[in-house]
PDB file of C-alpha atoms in Angstrom:
ATOM      1  CA  MET A   1      68.590 178.087 184.628  1.00 47.00           C
ATOM      2  CA  ALA A   2      68.991 179.004 180.914  1.00 47.00           C
ATOM      3  CA  GLY A   3      72.319 177.157 180.894  1.00 49.00           C
ATOM      4  CA  GLN A   4      70.837 174.169 182.377  1.00 50.00           C
ATOM      5  CA  THR A   5      68.012 174.198 179.862  1.00 49.00           C
ATOM      6  CA  LYS A   6      70.612 174.592 176.939  1.00 48.00           C
ATOM      7  CA  MET A   7      72.732 171.708 178.252  1.00 49.00           C
ATOM      8  CA  ALA A   8      69.565 169.505 178.517  1.00 48.00           C
ATOM      9  CA  ASP A   9      68.558 170.302 175.002  1.00 48.00           C
ATOM     10  CA  GLN A  10      72.049 169.765 173.599  1.00 49.00           C
ATOM     11  CA  PRO A  11      72.158 166.437 171.761  1.00 49.00           C
ATOM     12  CA  SER A  12      74.944 164.103 172.993  1.00 50.00           C
ATOM     13  CA  GLN A  13      77.588 163.513 170.526  1.00 56.00           C
ATOM     14  CA  ALA A  14      77.687 159.852 170.032  1.00 59.00           C
ATOM     15  CA  VAL A  15      81.117 158.309 169.517  1.00 69.00           C
ATOM     16  CA  ALA A  16      81.427 155.929 166.612  1.00 81.00           C
ATOM     17  CA  GLU A  17      82.734 152.501 167.494  1.00 84.00           C
ATOM     18  CA  THR A  18      85.931 151.551 165.766  1.00 87.00           C
ATOM     19  CA  PRO A  19      85.691 148.222 163.944  1.00 90.00           C
ATOM     20  CA  LEU A  20      87.533 145.277 165.471  1.00 90.00           C
ATOM     21  CA  LYS A  21      90.627 144.107 163.754  1.00 91.00           C
ATOM     22  CA  MET A  22      89.252 140.595 163.003  1.00 93.00           C
ATOM     23  CA  LYS A  23      92.608 139.162 161.677  1.00 93.00           C
ATOM     24  CA  GLU A  24      94.333 140.085 164.878  1.00 93.00           C
ATOM     25  CA  MET A  25      91.405 138.888 166.948  1.00 94.00           C
ATOM     26  CA  PHE A  26      91.511 135.423 165.132  1.00 95.00           C
ATOM     27  CA  VAL A  27      95.181 135.017 165.767  1.00 95.00           C
ATOM     28  CA  ILE A  28      94.998 135.793 169.460  1.00 95.00           C
ATOM     29  CA  THR A  29      91.825 133.613 169.769  1.00 95.00           C
ATOM     30  CA  CYS A  30      93.762 130.664 168.288  1.00 95.00           C
ATOM     31  CA  ILE A  31      96.682 131.339 170.755  1.00 95.00           C
ATOM     32  CA  LEU A  32      94.673 131.641 173.712  1.00 95.00           C
ATOM     33  CA  THR A  33      92.423 128.618 172.911  1.00 96.00           C
ATOM     34  CA  SER A  34      95.584 126.470 172.632  1.00 95.00           C
ATOM     35  CA  GLU A  35      96.938 127.789 175.821  1.00 94.00           C
ATOM     36  CA  ALA A  36      93.682 126.953 177.813  1.00 95.00           C
ATOM     37  CA  THR A  37      93.561 123.519 176.225  1.00 96.00           C
ATOM     38  CA  CYS A  38      97.152 122.498 177.042  1.00 96.00           C
ATOM     39  CA  TYR A  39      96.616 123.879 180.646  1.00 95.00           C
ATOM     40  CA  MET A  40      93.441 121.718 181.338  1.00 95.00           C
ATOM     41  CA  TYR A  41      93.919 118.618 179.185  1.00 97.00           C
ATOM     42  CA  LEU A  42      95.645 116.753 182.053  1.00 96.00           C
ATOM     43  CA  PHE A  43      92.955 117.292 184.674  1.00 96.00           C
ATOM     44  CA  PRO A  44      90.878 114.132 183.918  1.00 96.00           C
ATOM     45  CA  PHE A  45      93.740 111.661 184.038  1.00 96.00           C
ATOM     46  CA  VAL A  46      96.313 113.273 186.372  1.00 96.00           C
ATOM     47  CA  PRO A  47      95.139 111.158 189.389  1.00 96.00           C
ATOM     48  CA  PHE A  48      95.502 107.965 187.390  1.00 96.00           C
ATOM     49  CA  MET A  49      98.939 109.076 186.380  1.00 96.00           C
ATOM     50  CA  VAL A  50      99.927 109.721 190.126  1.00 96.00           C
ATOM     51  CA  ARG A  51      98.732 106.123 190.960  1.00 95.00           C
ATOM     52  CA  ASP A  52     100.987 104.881 187.978  1.00 94.00           C
ATOM     53  CA  PHE A  53     103.838 106.552 189.602  1.00 95.00           C
ATOM     54  CA  GLY A  54     103.446 104.344 192.661  1.00 94.00           C
ATOM     55  CA  ILE A  55     102.065 106.974 194.943  1.00 94.00           C
ATOM     56  CA  VAL A  56     100.084 105.512 197.918  1.00 94.00           C
ATOM     57  CA  GLU A  57      96.306 106.108 197.632  1.00 94.00           C
ATOM     58  CA  GLN A  58      95.963 108.724 200.364  1.00 95.00           C
ATOM     59  CA  ASP A  59      98.545 111.012 198.676  1.00 95.00           C
ATOM     60  CA  VAL A  60      97.158 110.789 195.271  1.00 96.00           C
ATOM     61  CA  GLY A  61      94.995 114.028 195.573  1.00 95.00           C
ATOM     62  CA  PHE A  62      97.905 115.917 197.054  1.00 96.00           C
ATOM     63  CA  TYR A  63     100.435 115.254 194.390  1.00 96.00           C
ATOM     64  CA  SER A  64      97.637 115.552 191.668  1.00 96.00           C
ATOM     65  CA  GLY A  65      97.032 118.915 192.879  1.00 95.00           C
ATOM     66  CA  TRP A  66     100.872 119.895 192.730  1.00 96.00           C
ATOM     67  CA  ILE A  67     101.140 118.701 189.298  1.00 96.00           C
ATOM     68  CA  ALA A  68      98.138 120.601 188.109  1.00 93.00           C
ATOM     69  CA  ALA A  69      99.299 123.741 189.888  1.00 95.00           C
ATOM     70  CA  SER A  70     102.982 123.556 188.737  1.00 96.00           C
ATOM     71  CA  PHE A  71     102.227 125.356 185.466  1.00 95.00           C
ATOM     72  CA  MET A  72     100.629 128.272 187.056  1.00 93.00           C
ATOM     73  CA  TRP A  73     103.390 128.378 189.693  1.00 95.00           C
ATOM     74  CA  GLY A  74     105.937 128.856 186.822  1.00 94.00           C
ATOM     75  CA  GLN A  75     103.739 131.646 185.321  1.00 92.00           C
ATOM     76  CA  PHE A  76     103.560 133.357 188.695  1.00 93.00           C
ATOM     77  CA  PHE A  77     107.244 133.594 188.988  1.00 94.00           C
ATOM     78  CA  SER A  78     107.928 134.623 185.353  1.00 93.00           C
ATOM     79  CA  SER A  79     105.120 136.950 184.434  1.00 91.00           C
ATOM     80  CA  PHE A  80     106.962 140.091 185.162  1.00 93.00           C
ATOM     81  CA  LEU A  81     110.029 138.871 183.311  1.00 94.00           C
ATOM     82  CA  TRP A  82     108.009 138.204 180.183  1.00 94.00           C
ATOM     83  CA  GLY A  83     106.191 141.331 180.420  1.00 92.00           C
ATOM     84  CA  TRP A  84     109.480 143.100 180.472  1.00 94.00           C
ATOM     85  CA  ALA A  85     110.718 140.993 177.561  1.00 95.00           C
ATOM     86  CA  SER A  86     107.671 141.984 175.424  1.00 94.00           C
ATOM     87  CA  ASP A  87     108.442 145.539 176.149  1.00 92.00           C
ATOM     88  CA  LYS A  88     112.205 145.003 174.942  1.00 93.00           C
ATOM     89  CA  ILE A  89     111.960 142.738 171.999  1.00 94.00           C
ATOM     90  CA  GLY A  90     108.153 142.807 171.273  1.00 94.00           C
ATOM     91  CA  ILE A  91     105.129 140.966 171.742  1.00 95.00           C
ATOM     92  CA  ARG A  92     105.048 138.850 168.666  1.00 95.00           C
ATOM     93  CA  PRO A  93     108.449 136.868 169.335  1.00 96.00           C
ATOM     94  CA  VAL A  94     107.272 136.412 173.138  1.00 96.00           C
ATOM     95  CA  LEU A  95     103.931 134.962 172.042  1.00 96.00           C
ATOM     96  CA  LEU A  96     105.593 132.721 169.464  1.00 97.00           C
ATOM     97  CA  PHE A  97     108.229 131.403 171.778  1.00 97.00           C
ATOM     98  CA  GLY A  98     105.496 130.709 174.347  1.00 96.00           C
ATOM     99  CA  LEU A  99     103.635 128.608 171.894  1.00 96.00           C
ATOM    100  CA  PHE A 100     106.774 126.664 170.991  1.00 97.00           C
ATOM    101  CA  VAL A 101     107.420 125.854 174.728  1.00 97.00           C
ATOM    102  CA  THR A 102     103.780 124.829 175.046  1.00 96.00           C
ATOM    103  CA  ILE A 103     104.221 122.224 172.253  1.00 97.00           C
ATOM    104  CA  VAL A 104     107.437 120.930 173.551  1.00 97.00           C
ATOM    105  CA  GLY A 105     106.262 120.714 177.103  1.00 97.00           C
ATOM    106  CA  SER A 106     102.875 119.065 176.382  1.00 96.00           C
ATOM    107  CA  THR A 107     104.805 116.507 174.308  1.00 97.00           C
ATOM    108  CA  CYS A 108     107.413 115.770 176.928  1.00 97.00           C
ATOM    109  CA  PHE A 109     104.699 115.491 179.601  1.00 97.00           C
ATOM    110  CA  GLY A 110     103.289 112.475 177.696  1.00 96.00           C
ATOM    111  CA  PHE A 111     106.615 110.605 178.396  1.00 96.00           C
ATOM    112  CA  THR A 112     106.967 111.300 182.038  1.00 95.00           C
ATOM    113  CA  ASP A 113     107.234 108.182 184.292  1.00 92.00           C
ATOM    114  CA  THR A 114     107.951 109.694 187.614  1.00 95.00           C
ATOM    115  CA  LEU A 115     106.400 112.459 189.861  1.00 95.00           C
ATOM    116  CA  GLY A 116     109.451 114.495 189.787  1.00 95.00           C
ATOM    117  CA  LYS A 117     109.619 114.627 186.031  1.00 96.00           C
ATOM    118  CA  ALA A 118     105.908 115.491 185.676  1.00 96.00           C
ATOM    119  CA  MET A 119     106.172 118.433 188.094  1.00 96.00           C
ATOM    120  CA  THR A 120     109.422 119.770 186.572  1.00 97.00           C
ATOM    121  CA  ILE A 121     108.066 119.556 183.148  1.00 97.00           C
ATOM    122  CA  ARG A 122     104.909 121.518 184.000  1.00 97.00           C
ATOM    123  CA  LEU A 123     106.942 124.028 186.007  1.00 96.00           C
ATOM    124  CA  CYS A 124     109.355 124.739 183.257  1.00 97.00           C
ATOM    125  CA  THR A 125     106.572 125.016 180.714  1.00 96.00           C
ATOM    126  CA  GLY A 126     104.929 127.694 182.950  1.00 95.00           C
ATOM    127  CA  LEU A 127     108.213 129.507 183.655  1.00 96.00           C
ATOM    128  CA  LEU A 128     109.020 129.725 180.034  1.00 95.00           C
ATOM    129  CA  ASN A 129     105.519 130.835 178.800  1.00 92.00           C
ATOM    130  CA  SER A 130     103.547 133.711 179.986  1.00 87.00           C
ATOM    131  CA  ASN A 131     101.298 134.065 176.841  1.00 92.00           C
ATOM    132  CA  ILE A 132      98.161 134.748 179.000  1.00 89.00           C
ATOM    133  CA  GLY A 133      99.307 137.875 180.296  1.00 89.00           C
ATOM    134  CA  VAL A 134     101.051 139.142 177.173  1.00 94.00           C
ATOM    135  CA  ALA A 135      98.054 138.393 175.118  1.00 93.00           C
ATOM    136  CA  LYS A 136      95.989 140.633 177.371  1.00 92.00           C
ATOM    137  CA  THR A 137      98.510 143.428 176.399  1.00 92.00           C
ATOM    138  CA  TYR A 138      98.129 142.540 172.646  1.00 95.00           C
ATOM    139  CA  ILE A 139      94.413 142.719 172.768  1.00 94.00           C
ATOM    140  CA  GLY A 140      94.609 146.230 174.597  1.00 92.00           C
ATOM    141  CA  LEU A 141      96.918 147.514 171.857  1.00 93.00           C
ATOM    142  CA  VAL A 142      94.831 146.468 168.965  1.00 92.00           C
ATOM    143  CA  SER A 143      91.671 147.841 170.354  1.00 91.00           C
ATOM    144  CA  ASP A 144      90.538 151.318 171.777  1.00 89.00           C
ATOM    145  CA  ALA A 145      88.107 152.798 174.171  1.00 88.00           C
ATOM    146  CA  THR A 146      85.155 152.185 171.776  1.00 89.00           C
ATOM    147  CA  ASN A 147      85.562 148.488 171.221  1.00 91.00           C
ATOM    148  CA  GLU A 148      87.704 147.151 173.983  1.00 91.00           C
ATOM    149  CA  ALA A 149      84.817 145.482 175.667  1.00 90.00           C
ATOM    150  CA  ARG A 150      84.119 143.353 172.660  1.00 93.00           C
ATOM    151  CA  ALA A 151      87.803 142.648 172.024  1.00 93.00           C
ATOM    152  CA  PHE A 152      88.340 141.263 175.467  1.00 94.00           C
ATOM    153  CA  GLY A 153      85.285 139.128 175.100  1.00 93.00           C
ATOM    154  CA  PHE A 154      87.261 136.985 172.601  1.00 94.00           C
ATOM    155  CA  MET A 155      89.787 136.292 175.571  1.00 93.00           C
ATOM    156  CA  SER A 156      86.781 134.759 177.657  1.00 92.00           C
ATOM    157  CA  MET A 157      85.512 133.037 174.699  1.00 95.00           C
ATOM    158  CA  SER A 158      88.918 131.480 173.983  1.00 95.00           C
ATOM    159  CA  TRP A 159      89.454 130.311 177.594  1.00 94.00           C
ATOM    160  CA  GLY A 160      86.012 128.833 177.478  1.00 95.00           C
ATOM    161  CA  ALA A 161      86.692 126.889 174.349  1.00 96.00           C
ATOM    162  CA  GLY A 162      89.971 125.591 175.738  1.00 95.00           C
ATOM    163  CA  SER A 163      88.218 124.574 178.929  1.00 95.00           C
ATOM    164  CA  ILE A 164      85.904 122.416 176.911  1.00 96.00           C
ATOM    165  CA  LEU A 165      88.457 120.929 174.523  1.00 96.00           C
ATOM    166  CA  GLY A 166      91.229 120.289 177.014  1.00 96.00           C
ATOM    167  CA  PRO A 167      89.347 117.921 179.402  1.00 96.00           C
ATOM    168  CA  ALA A 168      87.567 116.281 176.491  1.00 97.00           C
ATOM    169  CA  ILE A 169      90.966 115.410 174.797  1.00 97.00           C
ATOM    170  CA  GLY A 170      92.447 114.189 178.202  1.00 96.00           C
ATOM    171  CA  GLY A 171      89.489 112.113 179.223  1.00 95.00           C
ATOM    172  CA  LEU A 172      88.822 110.589 175.854  1.00 96.00           C
ATOM    173  CA  LEU A 173      92.517 109.757 174.805  1.00 96.00           C
ATOM    174  CA  ALA A 174      94.078 108.784 178.043  1.00 96.00           C
ATOM    175  CA  GLN A 175      95.197 105.008 178.501  1.00 95.00           C
ATOM    176  CA  PRO A 176      94.258 104.116 174.794  1.00 95.00           C
ATOM    177  CA  VAL A 177      95.458 100.516 175.068  1.00 95.00           C
ATOM    178  CA  LYS A 178      92.862  99.984 177.784  1.00 93.00           C
ATOM    179  CA  ASN A 179      90.077 102.005 176.352  1.00 93.00           C
ATOM    180  CA  PHE A 180      90.638 101.089 172.637  1.00 94.00           C
ATOM    181  CA  PRO A 181      92.276  97.596 172.655  1.00 92.00           C
ATOM    182  CA  GLY A 182      91.372  97.029 168.995  1.00 90.00           C
ATOM    183  CA  ILE A 183      93.328  99.947 167.881  1.00 93.00           C
ATOM    184  CA  PHE A 184      96.315 100.225 170.162  1.00 94.00           C
ATOM    185  CA  ALA A 185      98.444  97.209 170.859  1.00 92.00           C
ATOM    186  CA  VAL A 186      99.776  95.976 174.027  1.00 92.00           C
ATOM    187  CA  ASP A 187     103.570  96.514 174.672  1.00 91.00           C
ATOM    188  CA  SER A 188     103.426  99.436 172.215  1.00 93.00           C
ATOM    189  CA  ILE A 189     104.499 102.874 172.816  1.00 95.00           C
ATOM    190  CA  TRP A 190     100.933 103.836 173.769  1.00 95.00           C
ATOM    191  CA  ASP A 191     100.967 101.044 176.411  1.00 94.00           C
ATOM    192  CA  ARG A 192     104.392 102.111 177.894  1.00 95.00           C
ATOM    193  CA  ASN A 193     103.166 105.819 177.862  1.00 96.00           C
ATOM    194  CA  PRO A 194      99.371 105.699 178.516  1.00 96.00           C
ATOM    195  CA  TYR A 195      99.104 109.566 178.579  1.00 97.00           C
ATOM    196  CA  LEU A 196     101.261 110.311 175.558  1.00 96.00           C
ATOM    197  CA  LEU A 197      98.295 110.297 173.055  1.00 97.00           C
ATOM    198  CA  PRO A 198      96.257 113.032 174.785  1.00 97.00           C
ATOM    199  CA  SER A 199      99.550 115.046 175.293  1.00 97.00           C
ATOM    200  CA  LEU A 200     100.174 114.858 171.535  1.00 97.00           C
ATOM    201  CA  ALA A 201      96.731 115.828 170.675  1.00 97.00           C
ATOM    202  CA  ALA A 202      96.733 118.703 172.903  1.00 97.00           C
ATOM    203  CA  ALA A 203     100.076 119.900 171.459  1.00 97.00           C
ATOM    204  CA  VAL A 204      98.460 120.050 167.843  1.00 97.00           C
ATOM    205  CA  LEU A 205      96.484 123.158 168.974  1.00 96.00           C
ATOM    206  CA  PRO A 206      99.597 125.356 169.885  1.00 96.00           C
ATOM    207  CA  LEU A 207     101.212 123.910 166.805  1.00 97.00           C
ATOM    208  CA  CYS A 208      98.397 125.364 164.824  1.00 95.00           C
ATOM    209  CA  GLY A 209      98.485 128.563 166.719  1.00 94.00           C
ATOM    210  CA  PHE A 210     102.300 128.761 166.135  1.00 96.00           C
ATOM    211  CA  ILE A 211     101.756 128.287 162.299  1.00 96.00           C
ATOM    212  CA  VAL A 212      99.059 130.846 162.187  1.00 95.00           C
ATOM    213  CA  GLY A 213     101.194 133.265 164.293  1.00 94.00           C
ATOM    214  CA  ILE A 214     104.129 133.013 161.979  1.00 95.00           C
ATOM    215  CA  PHE A 215     102.057 133.998 158.930  1.00 94.00           C
ATOM    216  CA  TYR A 216      99.493 136.449 160.456  1.00 94.00           C
ATOM    217  CA  LEU A 217     100.614 137.747 163.861  1.00 93.00           C
ATOM    218  CA  SER A 218     101.916 141.281 163.510  1.00 92.00           C
ATOM    219  CA  GLU A 219     103.579 143.497 166.026  1.00 91.00           C
ATOM    220  CA  PRO A 220     101.050 145.994 167.475  1.00 90.00           C
ATOM    221  CA  SER A 221     101.850 149.650 167.599  1.00 83.00           C
ATOM    222  CA  ARG A 222     102.034 150.776 171.046  1.00 77.00           C
ATOM    223  CA  ASP A 223     101.963 154.440 170.315  1.00 68.00           C
ATOM    224  CA  THR A 224      98.640 154.182 168.338  1.00 49.00           C
ATOM    225  CA  GLY A 225      97.092 152.153 171.046  1.00 44.00           C
ATOM    226  CA  ARG A 226      97.943 154.756 173.719  1.00 46.00           C
ATOM    227  CA  ARG A 227      96.665 157.659 171.518  1.00 44.00           C
ATOM    228  CA  LYS A 228      93.395 155.897 170.910  1.00 48.00           C
ATOM    229  CA  ARG A 229      92.941 155.066 174.686  1.00 47.00           C
ATOM    230  CA  GLY A 230      93.459 158.686 175.614  1.00 47.00           C
ATOM    231  CA  ARG A 231      97.022 158.539 177.166  1.00 42.00           C
ATOM    232  CA  GLY A 232      98.547 161.108 174.911  1.00 41.00           C
ATOM    233  CA  GLY A 233      96.251 162.322 172.103  1.00 42.00           C
ATOM    234  CA  GLY A 234      93.116 163.861 173.849  1.00 44.00           C
ATOM    235  CA  GLY A 235      90.754 161.060 173.178  1.00 49.00           C
ATOM    236  CA  SER A 236      89.473 160.094 176.638  1.00 53.00           C
ATOM    237  CA  LYS A 237      85.942 160.382 177.711  1.00 55.00           C
ATOM    238  CA  LYS A 238      86.695 163.237 180.257  1.00 61.00           C
ATOM    239  CA  GLN A 239      88.405 165.326 177.472  1.00 59.00           C
ATOM    240  CA  ARG A 240      85.572 164.902 175.059  1.00 58.00           C
ATOM    241  CA  GLU A 241      83.081 165.938 177.766  1.00 62.00           C
ATOM    242  CA  ALA A 242      85.236 168.986 178.435  1.00 65.00           C
ATOM    243  CA  LYS A 243      85.218 169.889 174.723  1.00 61.00           C
ATOM    244  CA  GLU A 244      81.494 169.567 174.694  1.00 64.00           C
ATOM    245  CA  MET A 245      81.038 171.687 177.555  1.00 69.00           C
ATOM    246  CA  LYS A 246      83.300 174.450 176.198  1.00 65.00           C
ATOM    247  CA  HIS A 247      81.383 174.309 172.803  1.00 62.00           C
ATOM    248  CA  ILE A 248      78.013 174.752 174.821  1.00 69.00           C
ATOM    249  CA  ARG A 249      79.440 177.797 176.726  1.00 71.00           C
ATOM    250  CA  LEU A 250      80.739 179.438 173.417  1.00 69.00           C
ATOM    251  CA  GLU A 251      77.249 179.083 171.997  1.00 66.00           C
ATOM    252  CA  GLU A 252      75.649 180.552 175.008  1.00 66.00           C
ATOM    253  CA  GLU A 253      78.136 183.527 174.968  1.00 69.00           C
ATOM    254  CA  GLU A 254      77.306 184.132 171.352  1.00 65.00           C
ATOM    255  CA  GLU A 255      73.614 183.975 172.055  1.00 65.00           C
ATOM    256  CA  GLY A 256      74.090 186.487 174.895  1.00 65.00           C
ATOM    257  CA  GLU A 257      76.073 188.803 172.922  1.00 63.00           C
ATOM    258  CA  ALA A 258      73.551 188.670 170.081  1.00 59.00           C
ATOM    259  CA  GLY A 259      70.730 189.478 172.500  1.00 61.00           C
ATOM    260  CA  ALA A 260      72.423 192.437 174.010  1.00 60.00           C
ATOM    261  CA  GLY A 261      73.159 193.815 170.585  1.00 59.00           C
ATOM    262  CA  LYS A 262      69.386 193.600 169.649  1.00 58.00           C
ATOM    263  CA  GLU A 263      68.390 195.329 172.868  1.00 64.00           C
ATOM    264  CA  GLN A 264      70.990 198.060 172.298  1.00 66.00           C
ATOM    265  CA  ALA A 265      69.517 198.494 168.642  1.00 60.00           C
ATOM    266  CA  MET A 266      65.907 198.790 169.840  1.00 64.00           C
ATOM    267  CA  HIS A 267      66.940 201.223 172.437  1.00 61.00           C
ATOM    268  CA  SER A 268      68.683 203.449 169.894  1.00 63.00           C
ATOM    269  CA  MET A 269      65.538 203.193 167.553  1.00 62.00           C
ATOM    270  CA  GLU A 270      63.267 204.480 170.393  1.00 62.00           C
ATOM    271  CA  GLU A 271      65.621 207.364 171.196  1.00 62.00           C
ATOM    272  CA  GLY A 272      65.554 208.369 167.591  1.00 58.00           C
ATOM    273  CA  ARG A 273      61.745 208.545 167.609  1.00 56.00           C
TER     274      ARG A 273
END
């Protein structure tokens, strides 16, 4: 009973939250926002693109879905490969290469004139780019148990921003000759490639992410991340609780020994009297 009272009275040792590494979070936010934008920018105009390919109306939805899904099919098949590559050569080169592929893939997609080319470009872009999964590892390594919830919140924020920017770019800039006849001339490159303008606009974001990454993206320390997360250095929640319980038990034993010493001293004084 005394032990339970002692445990209840013992103040809990609050663990100080580690400040987020804002430079790293800014870089990864740029990367993830550009990835989300380039994934979603084609959604508003892909049915019109499929119609321009000469596909019959009843099959437009079917092939639009295949074009939209091709990117993720590529990532589905290559995610483990790029995870292995990030362990071997580092996260930084994998992320930068993925951004470069996104730039090239988005630009080439704007020049497609057949269904096969469109699906192939999107599939290859996904196969050669697995930045979404690798970015999660990066966030885990630059955060620890005290701030990882806030750190991963940046990923959701970035994906949300890209989900807004991508469709906005695609819907606003597709078919510019038709929508902005006073600016874009008939028989121009924009007329022959009505979806090139949104593709180029979307490619600007991974280009910016690539430039930011070149200068500010650093390779995270995997040993430090594991130690902070309690995988090798005794920093986990269970280990902290065990240490606290051991401290409480030691204090109780010391108090018990002190009490026994006082009783023995009082008994000796009574015998002397």
